[in-house]
CSV table of C-alpha atoms in Angstrom, one decimal:
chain,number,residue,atom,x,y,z
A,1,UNK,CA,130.1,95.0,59.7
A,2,UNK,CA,129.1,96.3,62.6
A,3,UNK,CA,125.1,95.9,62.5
A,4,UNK,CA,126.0,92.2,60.8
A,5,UNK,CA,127.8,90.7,64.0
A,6,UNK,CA,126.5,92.8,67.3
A,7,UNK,CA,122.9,91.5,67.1
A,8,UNK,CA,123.7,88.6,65.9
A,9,UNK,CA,126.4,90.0,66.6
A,10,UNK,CA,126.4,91.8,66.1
A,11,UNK,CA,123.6,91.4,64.3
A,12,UNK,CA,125.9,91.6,61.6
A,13,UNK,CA,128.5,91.6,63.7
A,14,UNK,CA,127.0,90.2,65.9
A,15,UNK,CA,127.7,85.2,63.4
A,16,UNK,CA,125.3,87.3,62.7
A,17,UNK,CA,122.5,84.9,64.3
A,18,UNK,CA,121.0,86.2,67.1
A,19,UNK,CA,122.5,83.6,69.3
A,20,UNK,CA,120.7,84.0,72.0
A,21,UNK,CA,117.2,83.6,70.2
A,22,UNK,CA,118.1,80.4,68.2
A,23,UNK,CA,115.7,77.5,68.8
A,24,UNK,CA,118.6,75.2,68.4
A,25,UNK,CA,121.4,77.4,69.7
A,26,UNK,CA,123.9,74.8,71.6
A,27,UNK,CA,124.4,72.8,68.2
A,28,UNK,CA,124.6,76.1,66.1
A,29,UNK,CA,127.2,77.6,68.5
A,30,UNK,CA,129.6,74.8,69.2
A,31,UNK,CA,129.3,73.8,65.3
A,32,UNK,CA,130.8,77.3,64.6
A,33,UNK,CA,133.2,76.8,67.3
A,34,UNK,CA,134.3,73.6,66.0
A,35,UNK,CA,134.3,75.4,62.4
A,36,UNK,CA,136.2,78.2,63.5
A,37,UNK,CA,138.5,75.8,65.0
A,38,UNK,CA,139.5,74.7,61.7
A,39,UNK,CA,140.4,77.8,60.0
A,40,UNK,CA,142.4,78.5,63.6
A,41,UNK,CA,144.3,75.4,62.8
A,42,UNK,CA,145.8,76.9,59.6
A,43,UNK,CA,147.1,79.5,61.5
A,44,UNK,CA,151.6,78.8,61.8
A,45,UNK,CA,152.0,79.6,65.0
A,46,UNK,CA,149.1,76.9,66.8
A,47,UNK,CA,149.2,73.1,66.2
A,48,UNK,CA,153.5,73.6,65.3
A,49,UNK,CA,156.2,71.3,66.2
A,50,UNK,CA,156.2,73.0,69.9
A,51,UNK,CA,152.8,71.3,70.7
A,52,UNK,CA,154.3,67.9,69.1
A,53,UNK,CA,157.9,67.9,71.2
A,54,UNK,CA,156.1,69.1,74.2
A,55,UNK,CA,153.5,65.5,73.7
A,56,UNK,CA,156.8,63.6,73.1
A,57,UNK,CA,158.7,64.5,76.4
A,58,UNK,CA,155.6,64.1,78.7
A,59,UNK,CA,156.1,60.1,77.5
A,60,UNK,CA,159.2,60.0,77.9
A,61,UNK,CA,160.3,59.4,74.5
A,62,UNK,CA,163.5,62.1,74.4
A,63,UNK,CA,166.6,60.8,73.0
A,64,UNK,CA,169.3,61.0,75.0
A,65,UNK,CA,171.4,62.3,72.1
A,66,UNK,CA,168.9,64.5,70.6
A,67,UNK,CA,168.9,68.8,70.3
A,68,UNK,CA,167.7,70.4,73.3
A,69,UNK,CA,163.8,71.0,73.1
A,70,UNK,CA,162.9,74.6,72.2
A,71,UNK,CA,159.7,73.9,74.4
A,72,UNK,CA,162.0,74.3,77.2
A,73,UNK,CA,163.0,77.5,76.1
A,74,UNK,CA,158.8,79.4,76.0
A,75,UNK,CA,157.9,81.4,78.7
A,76,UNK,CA,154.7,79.7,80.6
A,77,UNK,CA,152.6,82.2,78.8
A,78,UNK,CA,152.7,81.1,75.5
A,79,UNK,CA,150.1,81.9,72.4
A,80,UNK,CA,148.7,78.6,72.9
A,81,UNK,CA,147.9,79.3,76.6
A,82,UNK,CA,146.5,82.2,76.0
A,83,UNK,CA,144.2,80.6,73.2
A,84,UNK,CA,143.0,77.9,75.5
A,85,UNK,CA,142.6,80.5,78.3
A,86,UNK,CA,138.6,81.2,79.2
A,87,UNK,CA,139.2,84.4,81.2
A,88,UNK,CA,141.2,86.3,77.9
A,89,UNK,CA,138.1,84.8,75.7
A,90,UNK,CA,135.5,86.8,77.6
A,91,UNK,CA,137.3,90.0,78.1
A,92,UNK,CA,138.2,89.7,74.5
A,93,UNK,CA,134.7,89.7,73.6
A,94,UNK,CA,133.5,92.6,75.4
A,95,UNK,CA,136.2,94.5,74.6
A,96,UNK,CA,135.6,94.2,71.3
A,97,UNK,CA,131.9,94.6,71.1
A,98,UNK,CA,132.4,97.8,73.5
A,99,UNK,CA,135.1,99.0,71.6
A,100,UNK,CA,132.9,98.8,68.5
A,101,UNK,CA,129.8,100.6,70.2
A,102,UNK,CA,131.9,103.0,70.8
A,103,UNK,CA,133.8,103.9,67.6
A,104,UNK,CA,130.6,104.0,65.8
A,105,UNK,CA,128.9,106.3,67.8
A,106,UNK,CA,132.3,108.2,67.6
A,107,UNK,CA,131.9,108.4,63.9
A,108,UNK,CA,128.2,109.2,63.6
A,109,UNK,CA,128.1,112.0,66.7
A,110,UNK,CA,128.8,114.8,64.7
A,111,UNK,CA,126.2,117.2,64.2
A,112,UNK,CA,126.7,117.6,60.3
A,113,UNK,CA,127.0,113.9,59.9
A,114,UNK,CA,124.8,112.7,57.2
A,115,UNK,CA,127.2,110.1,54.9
A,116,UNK,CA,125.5,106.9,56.6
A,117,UNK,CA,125.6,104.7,53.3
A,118,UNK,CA,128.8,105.7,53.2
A,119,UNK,CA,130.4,104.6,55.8
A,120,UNK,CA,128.8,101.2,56.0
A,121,UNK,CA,130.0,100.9,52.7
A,122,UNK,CA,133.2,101.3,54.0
A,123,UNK,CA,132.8,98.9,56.8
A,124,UNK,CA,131.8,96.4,53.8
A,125,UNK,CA,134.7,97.1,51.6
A,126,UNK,CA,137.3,96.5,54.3
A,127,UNK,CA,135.1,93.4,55.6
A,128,UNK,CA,135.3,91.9,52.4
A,129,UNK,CA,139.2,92.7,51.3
A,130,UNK,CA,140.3,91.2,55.1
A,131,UNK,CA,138.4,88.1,54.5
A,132,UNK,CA,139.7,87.6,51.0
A,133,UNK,CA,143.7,88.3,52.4
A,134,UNK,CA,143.0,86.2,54.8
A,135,UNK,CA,141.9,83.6,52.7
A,136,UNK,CA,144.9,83.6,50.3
A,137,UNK,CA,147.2,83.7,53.1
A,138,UNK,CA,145.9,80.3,54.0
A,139,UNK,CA,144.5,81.8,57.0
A,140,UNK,CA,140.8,80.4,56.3
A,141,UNK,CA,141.0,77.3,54.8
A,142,UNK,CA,137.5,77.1,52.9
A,143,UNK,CA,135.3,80.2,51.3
A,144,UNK,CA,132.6,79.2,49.8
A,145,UNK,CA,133.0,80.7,45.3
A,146,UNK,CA,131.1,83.5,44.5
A,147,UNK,CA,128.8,82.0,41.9
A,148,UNK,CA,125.4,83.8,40.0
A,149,UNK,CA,123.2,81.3,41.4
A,150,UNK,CA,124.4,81.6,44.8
A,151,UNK,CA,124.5,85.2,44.6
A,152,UNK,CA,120.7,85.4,43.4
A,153,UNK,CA,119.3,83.4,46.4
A,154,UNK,CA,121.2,85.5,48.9
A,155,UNK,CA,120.8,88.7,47.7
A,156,UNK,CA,117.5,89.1,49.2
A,157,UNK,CA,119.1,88.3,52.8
A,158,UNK,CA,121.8,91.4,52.4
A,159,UNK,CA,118.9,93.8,51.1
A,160,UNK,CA,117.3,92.8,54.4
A,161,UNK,CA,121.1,93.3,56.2
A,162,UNK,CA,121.0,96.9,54.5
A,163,UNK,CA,118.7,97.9,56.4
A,164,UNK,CA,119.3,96.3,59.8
A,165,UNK,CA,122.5,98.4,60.0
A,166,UNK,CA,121.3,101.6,57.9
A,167,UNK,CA,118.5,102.3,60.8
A,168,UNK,CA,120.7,100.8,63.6
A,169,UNK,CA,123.4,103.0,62.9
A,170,UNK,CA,120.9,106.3,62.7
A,171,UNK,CA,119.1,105.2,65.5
A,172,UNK,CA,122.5,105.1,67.5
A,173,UNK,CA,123.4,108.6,65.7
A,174,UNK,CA,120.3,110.4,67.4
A,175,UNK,CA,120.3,108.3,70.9
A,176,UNK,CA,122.6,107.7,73.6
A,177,UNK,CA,124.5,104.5,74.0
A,178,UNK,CA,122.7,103.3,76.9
A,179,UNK,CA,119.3,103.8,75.5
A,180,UNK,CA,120.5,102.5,72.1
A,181,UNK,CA,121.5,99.2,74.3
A,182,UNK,CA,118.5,99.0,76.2
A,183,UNK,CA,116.3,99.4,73.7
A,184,UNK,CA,118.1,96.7,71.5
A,185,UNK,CA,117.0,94.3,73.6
A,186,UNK,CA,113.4,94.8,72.1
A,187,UNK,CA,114.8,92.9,69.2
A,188,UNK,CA,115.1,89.5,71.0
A,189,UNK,CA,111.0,89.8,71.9
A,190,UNK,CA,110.6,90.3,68.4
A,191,UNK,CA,112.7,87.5,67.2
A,192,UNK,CA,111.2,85.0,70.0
A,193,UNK,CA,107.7,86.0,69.1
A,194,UNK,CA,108.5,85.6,65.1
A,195,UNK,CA,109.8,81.8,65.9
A,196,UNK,CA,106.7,81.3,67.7
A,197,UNK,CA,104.5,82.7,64.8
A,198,UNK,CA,106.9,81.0,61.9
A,199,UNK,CA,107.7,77.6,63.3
A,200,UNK,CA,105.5,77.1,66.6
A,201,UNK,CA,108.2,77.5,69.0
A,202,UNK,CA,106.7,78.3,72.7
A,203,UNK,CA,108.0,81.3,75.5
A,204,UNK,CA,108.6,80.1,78.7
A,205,UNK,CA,107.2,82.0,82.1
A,206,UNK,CA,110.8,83.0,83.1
A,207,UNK,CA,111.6,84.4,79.4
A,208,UNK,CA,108.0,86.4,79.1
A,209,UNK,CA,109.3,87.7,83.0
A,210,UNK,CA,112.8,89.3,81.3
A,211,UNK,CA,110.5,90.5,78.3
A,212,UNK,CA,108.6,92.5,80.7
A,213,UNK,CA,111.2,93.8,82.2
A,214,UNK,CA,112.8,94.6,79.1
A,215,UNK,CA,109.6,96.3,78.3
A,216,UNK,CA,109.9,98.3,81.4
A,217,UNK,CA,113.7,99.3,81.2
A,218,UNK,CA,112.9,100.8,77.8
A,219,UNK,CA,110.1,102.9,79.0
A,220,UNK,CA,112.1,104.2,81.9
A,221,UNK,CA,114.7,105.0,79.7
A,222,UNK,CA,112.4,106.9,77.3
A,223,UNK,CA,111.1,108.6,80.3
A,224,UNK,CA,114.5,109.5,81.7
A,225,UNK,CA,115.9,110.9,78.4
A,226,UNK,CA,112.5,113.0,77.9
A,227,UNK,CA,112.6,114.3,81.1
A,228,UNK,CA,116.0,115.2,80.6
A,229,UNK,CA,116.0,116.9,77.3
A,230,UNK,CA,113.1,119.1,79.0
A,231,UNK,CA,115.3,120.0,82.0
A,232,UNK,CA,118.0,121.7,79.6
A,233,UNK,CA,120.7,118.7,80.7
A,234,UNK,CA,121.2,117.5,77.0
A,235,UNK,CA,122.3,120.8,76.0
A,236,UNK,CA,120.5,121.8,73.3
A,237,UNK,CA,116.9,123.7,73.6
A,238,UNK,CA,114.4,121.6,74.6
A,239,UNK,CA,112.6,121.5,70.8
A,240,UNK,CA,115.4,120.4,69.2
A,241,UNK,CA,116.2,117.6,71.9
A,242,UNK,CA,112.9,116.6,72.3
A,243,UNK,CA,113.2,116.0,68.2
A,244,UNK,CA,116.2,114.6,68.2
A,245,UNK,CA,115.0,112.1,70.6
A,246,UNK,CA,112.0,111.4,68.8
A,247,UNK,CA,113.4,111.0,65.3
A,248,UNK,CA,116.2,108.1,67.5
A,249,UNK,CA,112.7,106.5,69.0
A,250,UNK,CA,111.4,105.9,65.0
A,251,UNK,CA,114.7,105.0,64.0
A,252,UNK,CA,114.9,102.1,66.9
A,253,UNK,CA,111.6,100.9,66.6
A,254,UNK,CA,112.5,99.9,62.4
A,255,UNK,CA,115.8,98.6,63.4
A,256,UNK,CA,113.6,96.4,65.8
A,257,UNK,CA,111.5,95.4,63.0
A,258,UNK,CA,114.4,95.0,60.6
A,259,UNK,CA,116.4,93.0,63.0
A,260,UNK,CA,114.1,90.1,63.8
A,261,UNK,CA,113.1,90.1,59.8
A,262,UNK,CA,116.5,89.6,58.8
A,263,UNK,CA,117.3,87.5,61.6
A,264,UNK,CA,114.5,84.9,61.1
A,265,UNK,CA,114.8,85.3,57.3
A,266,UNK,CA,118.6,84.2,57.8
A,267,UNK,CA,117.7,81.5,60.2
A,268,UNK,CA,116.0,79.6,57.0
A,269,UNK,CA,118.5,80.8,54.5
A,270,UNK,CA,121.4,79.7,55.5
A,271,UNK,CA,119.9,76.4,56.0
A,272,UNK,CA,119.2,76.1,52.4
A,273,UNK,CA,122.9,76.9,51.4
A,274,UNK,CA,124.7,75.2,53.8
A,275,UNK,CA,127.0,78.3,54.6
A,276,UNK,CA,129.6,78.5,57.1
A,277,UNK,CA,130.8,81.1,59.4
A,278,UNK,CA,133.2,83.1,57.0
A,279,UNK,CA,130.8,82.2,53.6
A,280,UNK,CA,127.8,84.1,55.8
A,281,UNK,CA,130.4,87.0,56.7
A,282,UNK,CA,131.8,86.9,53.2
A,283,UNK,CA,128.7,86.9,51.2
A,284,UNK,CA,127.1,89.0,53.4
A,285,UNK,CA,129.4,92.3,52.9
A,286,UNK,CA,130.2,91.9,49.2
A,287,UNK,CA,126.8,91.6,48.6
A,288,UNK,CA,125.8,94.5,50.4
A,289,UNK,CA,128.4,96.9,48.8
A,290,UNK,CA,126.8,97.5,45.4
A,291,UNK,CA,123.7,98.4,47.3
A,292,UNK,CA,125.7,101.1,49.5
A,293,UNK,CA,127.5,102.4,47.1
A,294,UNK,CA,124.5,103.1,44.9
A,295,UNK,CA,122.2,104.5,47.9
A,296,UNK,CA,125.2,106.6,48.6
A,297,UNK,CA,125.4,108.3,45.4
A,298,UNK,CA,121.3,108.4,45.2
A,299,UNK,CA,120.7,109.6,49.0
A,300,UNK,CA,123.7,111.6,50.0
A,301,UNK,CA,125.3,114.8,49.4
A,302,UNK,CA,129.0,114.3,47.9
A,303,UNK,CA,129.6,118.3,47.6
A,304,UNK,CA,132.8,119.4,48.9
A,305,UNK,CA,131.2,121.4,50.9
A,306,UNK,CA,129.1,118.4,52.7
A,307,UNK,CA,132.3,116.3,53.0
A,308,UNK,CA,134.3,119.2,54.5
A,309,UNK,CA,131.3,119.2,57.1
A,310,UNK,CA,131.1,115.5,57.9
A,311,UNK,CA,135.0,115.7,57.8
A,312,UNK,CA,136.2,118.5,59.7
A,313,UNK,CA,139.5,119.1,59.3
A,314,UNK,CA,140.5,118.8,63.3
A,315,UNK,CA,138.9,115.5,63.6
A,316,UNK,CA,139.0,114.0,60.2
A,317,UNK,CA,142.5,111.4,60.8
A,318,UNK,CA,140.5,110.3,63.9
A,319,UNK,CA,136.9,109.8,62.1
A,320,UNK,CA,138.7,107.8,58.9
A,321,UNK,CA,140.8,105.5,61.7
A,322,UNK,CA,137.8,104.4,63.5
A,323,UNK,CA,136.0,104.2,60.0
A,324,UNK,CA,139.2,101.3,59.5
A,325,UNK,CA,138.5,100.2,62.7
A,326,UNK,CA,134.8,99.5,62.7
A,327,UNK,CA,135.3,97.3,59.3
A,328,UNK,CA,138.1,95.3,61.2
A,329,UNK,CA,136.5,95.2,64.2
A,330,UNK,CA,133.5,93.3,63.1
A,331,UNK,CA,136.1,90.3,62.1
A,332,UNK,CA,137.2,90.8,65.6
A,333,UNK,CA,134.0,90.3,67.1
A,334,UNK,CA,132.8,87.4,65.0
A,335,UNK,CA,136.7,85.6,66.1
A,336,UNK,CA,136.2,86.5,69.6
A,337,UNK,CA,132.6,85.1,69.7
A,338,UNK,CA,133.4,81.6,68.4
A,339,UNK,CA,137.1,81.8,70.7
A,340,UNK,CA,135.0,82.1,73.7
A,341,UNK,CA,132.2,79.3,72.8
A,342,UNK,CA,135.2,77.1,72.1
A,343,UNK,CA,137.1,77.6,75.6
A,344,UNK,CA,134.2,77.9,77.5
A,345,UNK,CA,130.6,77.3,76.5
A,346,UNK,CA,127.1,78.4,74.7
A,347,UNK,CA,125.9,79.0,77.9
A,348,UNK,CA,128.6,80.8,79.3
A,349,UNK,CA,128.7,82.7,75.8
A,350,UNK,CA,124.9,83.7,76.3
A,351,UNK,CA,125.1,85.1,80.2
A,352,UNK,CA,128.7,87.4,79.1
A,353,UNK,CA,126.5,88.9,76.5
A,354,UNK,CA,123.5,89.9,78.7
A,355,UNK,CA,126.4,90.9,80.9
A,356,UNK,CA,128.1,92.7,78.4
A,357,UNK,CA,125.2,95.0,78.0
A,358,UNK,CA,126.5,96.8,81.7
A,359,UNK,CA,129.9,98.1,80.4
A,360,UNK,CA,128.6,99.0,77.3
A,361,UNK,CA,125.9,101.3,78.5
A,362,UNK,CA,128.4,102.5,81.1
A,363,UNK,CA,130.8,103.4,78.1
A,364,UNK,CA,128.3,106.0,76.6
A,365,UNK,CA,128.4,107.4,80.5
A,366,UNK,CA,131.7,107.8,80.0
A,367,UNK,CA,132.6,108.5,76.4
A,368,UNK,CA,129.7,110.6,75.9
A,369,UNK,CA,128.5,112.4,78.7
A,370,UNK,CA,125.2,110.7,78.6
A,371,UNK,CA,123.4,112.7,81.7
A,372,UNK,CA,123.3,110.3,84.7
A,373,UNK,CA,120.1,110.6,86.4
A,374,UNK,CA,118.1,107.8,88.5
A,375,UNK,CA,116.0,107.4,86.0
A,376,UNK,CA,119.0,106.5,83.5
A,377,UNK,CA,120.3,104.5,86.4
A,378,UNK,CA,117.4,102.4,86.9
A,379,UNK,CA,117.3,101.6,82.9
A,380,UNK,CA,120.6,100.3,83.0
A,381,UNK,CA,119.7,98.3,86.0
A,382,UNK,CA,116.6,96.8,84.5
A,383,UNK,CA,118.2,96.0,80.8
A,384,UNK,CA,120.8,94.4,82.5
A,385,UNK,CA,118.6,92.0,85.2
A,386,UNK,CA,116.2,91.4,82.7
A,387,UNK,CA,119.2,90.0,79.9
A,388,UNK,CA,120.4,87.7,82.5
A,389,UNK,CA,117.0,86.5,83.5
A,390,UNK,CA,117.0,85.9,79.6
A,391,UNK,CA,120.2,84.1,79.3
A,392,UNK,CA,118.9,81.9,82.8
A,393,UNK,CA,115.7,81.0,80.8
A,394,UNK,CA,117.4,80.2,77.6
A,395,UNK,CA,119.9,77.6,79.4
A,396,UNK,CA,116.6,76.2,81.2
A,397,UNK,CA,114.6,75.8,77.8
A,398,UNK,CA,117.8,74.0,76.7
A,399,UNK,CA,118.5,71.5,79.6
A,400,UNK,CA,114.8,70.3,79.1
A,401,UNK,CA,114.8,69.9,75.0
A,402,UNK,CA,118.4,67.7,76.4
A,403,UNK,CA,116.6,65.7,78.8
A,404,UNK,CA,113.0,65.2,76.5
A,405,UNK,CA,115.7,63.6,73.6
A,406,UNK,CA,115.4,59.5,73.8
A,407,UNK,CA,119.0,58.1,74.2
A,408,UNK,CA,120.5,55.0,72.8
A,409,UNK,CA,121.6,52.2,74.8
A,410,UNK,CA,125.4,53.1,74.2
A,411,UNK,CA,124.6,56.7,76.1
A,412,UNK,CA,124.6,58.8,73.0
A,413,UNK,CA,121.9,61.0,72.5
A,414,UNK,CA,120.0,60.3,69.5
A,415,UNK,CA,118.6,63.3,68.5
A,416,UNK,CA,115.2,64.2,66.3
A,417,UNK,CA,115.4,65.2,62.9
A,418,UNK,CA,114.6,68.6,62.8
C-alpha cells in the first residue's frame, strides 16, 4: 500500500515503521532483515545445490570421478551475487520508492479524479492476494492466521492506516511532488516529539538543527509555490491555484497528524502481538479493505458518468496499470528495504532515505512540470540537507545508547530490558 510502506515506508509502504524515528531502530531493522532473510531462504533459486558444490570445491573435496560441477558453468553474475550486492540494494530501493511517488501522483493528477477510496482499495486487494500467493507458493514461510481476536485488537491500528493514506494520497493529488516530499518530512518532528511526550525519549541539538531546517524548507516551499500560482506559472488562474494549493496545505498538515498517530500507535501495537514483517503488511491491508470498500460506496460517485470522467478513455489502460503497479509496488518497497538493511546496514539504510528525498523531488520536475524557480530550488536543497543532518544525528544518538550499555566480561553487550 503505498501510504503503509513510504513513511514507514512508506508509511505503509514505507515496514511501515518510521524507521528513521524508532527509539530502538538498529535492533528493529536488522531483526526484519534477519526475518526477511528467512522467507528469502524459501525462495529455489538461493541456498540450492550451486552454493553447496561451489563450498565443496573451495576444500578441495571434488572426486576425481565425479560429474563436472554446474558452478563452473554460471556466469560471474549470478542471482546470488546480485543478492549479496550493496550497490543493486540501494538503487533498488530508490527506484522503487520513486517509481511509486510517481505512479501515484500519475493516477490521482487528473482533474476529474475523485475515486480516492477506491483506488487504495485496490492497492489493498492486490496487497493482500500477492501476499497470500506468495505464501502458498512457499515463498513466505510463516503468516501469522487470521483469527477474531487478533483481528479485533488490530483493527483500531488499520482505521488509523485509513487515514494516513486517504489524506496522503489527496494531499499529493492537490500538491506537487517536491512540496509533497518536503513537507513529509514534518512527520518525523511529529513522531520524535510524540516519543518524547509518550515514553520520555529526549531530541538531541543536531536533530532539533535538521528540524529547523526542515521547518524552513517547508515554508520556502510554500512560499515558492504561492508566489508561483500568483505569477500565472501553474497554469490555471490565480483563484483556483491559490485554492488548490490551499486545500493540498490542509490535506498535508492531517496526514502529518495522522502519520505520527498511527506511527506511535503501531510502535506499541505490534509489540503486544508479536507481529512480523509480512503479518504487519498482511493484516494491515485485509484489514483495511472492508473499510475502503464501504467509504467508497458512502463517499464516492459510482455513476457512469463519474467513472467515464476519472477514466477517460485515452488514458484509462495506463491509469488501471499503474493502479496494479502501485499495489505491487508496495511489496517491492517493503523487499527492497529489508534487502538493503541486510547487505549493508541501518545506518546506511537511514542516510539512502534522506538521500532519496533529492531524486524524488527531482522526479516531480521532471514528470510533472513542477515550475522550477529558486525558491523551489532552495526547498529542495534545504529538505534534503536538513534529512541527512537527521540521518547524521540519528546514527550519533545510536553510537552513544551502544556505548552507555554495560558489557559482559566475554565482550557481548548485555543490553537493558526495555
Amino acid at each position: 500500500m503505498s501510504g503503509s510502506f513510504s513513511d514507514t515506508t512508506q508509511a505503509a509502504n514505507e515496514k511501515i515503521i518510521d524507521r528513521d524515528t524508532d527509539r530502538d531502530d538498529d535492533d528493529d531493522l536488522h531483526t526484519m532483515a534477519d526475518r526477511n532473510k528467512e522467507d528469502q531462504d524459501a525462495i529455489p533459486l538461493r541456498g540450492s545445490s550451486f552454493d553447496e558444490e561451489e563450498g565443496d570445491s573451495l576444500v578441495g573435496r571434488a572426486d576425481a570421478h565425479a560429474k563436472p560441477k554446474r558452478a563452473s558453468l554460471l556466469p560471474p553474475f549470478s542471482l546470488a551475487t546480485i543478492d549479496s550486492n550493496a550497490p543493486a540494494s540501494v538503487l533498488a530501493y530508490c527506484m522503487a520508492s520513486i517509481s511509486m511517488t510517481v505512479v501515484n501522483k500519475y493516477v490521482v493528477s487528473g482533474d476529474e479524479w475523485n475515486l480516492t477510496f477506491f483506488y487504495l482499495a485496490c492497492q489493498s486487494i492486490i496487497c493482500t492476494v500477492t501476499i497470500t500467493t506468495c505464501k502458498r507458493a512457499g515463498l513466505i514461510k510463516t503468516l501469522a492466521p487470521v483469527t477474531l481476536d487478533k483481528c479485533k485488537k488490530w483493527f483500531p491500528i488499520s482505521f488509523l492506516l485509513v487515514g494516513m493514506i486517504y489524506t496522503s494520497t489527496k494531499a499529493l493529488q492537490f500538491l506537487s511532488v517536491p512540496v509533497y516530499t518536503i513537507f513529509k518530512n514534518l512527520t518525523i518532528i511529529a513522531i520524535a516529539y510524540g516519543e518524547v511526550f509518550l515514553w520520555g525519549g529526549s531530541v538531541t541539538r543536531m536533530a532539533m538543527g535538521s528540524f529547523s531546517l526542515m521547518v524552513l524548507s517547508s515554508i520556502v516551499a510554500a512560499w515558492a509555490d504561492i508566489r508561483s500560482a500568483l505569477t500565472g506559472e501553474m497554469g490555471d488562474d490565480s483563484k483556483n491555484a491559490i485554492a488548490t494549493l490551499n486545500a493540498g496545505y490542509m490535506w498535508m498538515a492531517l496526514n502529518v497528524m495522522c502519520t505520527a498517530t498511527f506511527t506511535l500507535s503501531l510502535r506499541k501495537v505490534i509489540k503486544k502481538m508479536d507481529f512480523k514483517d509480512w503479518d504487519t503488511m498482511y493484516y494491515n491491508n485485509l484489514l483495511t479493505i472492508p473499510i475502503l470498500i464501504i467509504a467508497s460506496f458512502l463517499a464516492e460517485d459510482w455513476s457512469s458518468e463519474n467513472l467515464a470522467k476519472n477514466f477517460p478513455e485515452n488514458q484509462r489502460n495506463s491509469i488501471l496499470m499503474g493502479i496494479v503497479y502501485s499495489g505491487l509496488a508496495a511489496i517491492f518497497i517493503s523487499y527492497c528495504s529489508a534487502w538493503c538493511i541486510r547487505v549493508t546496514s541501518s545506518t546506511t539504510y537511514s542516510m539512502v532515505g534522506a538521500l532519496n528525498k533529492l531524486p524524488i523531488a527531482i522526479s516531480g520536475l521532471i514528470f510533472f512540470s513542477a515550475p522550477v524557480t529558486f525558491g523551489s530550488v532552495s526547498a529542495i536543497v534545504l529538505g534534503f540537507i536538513s534529512g541527512i543532518i537527521y540521518a547524521v544525528a540519528k546514527k550519533r544518538e545510536s553510537e552513544a545508547k551502544k556505548e552507555s550499555l554495560p558489557v559482559k566480561e566475554d565482550g557481548e553487550t548485555d543490553k537493558q530490558p526495555r
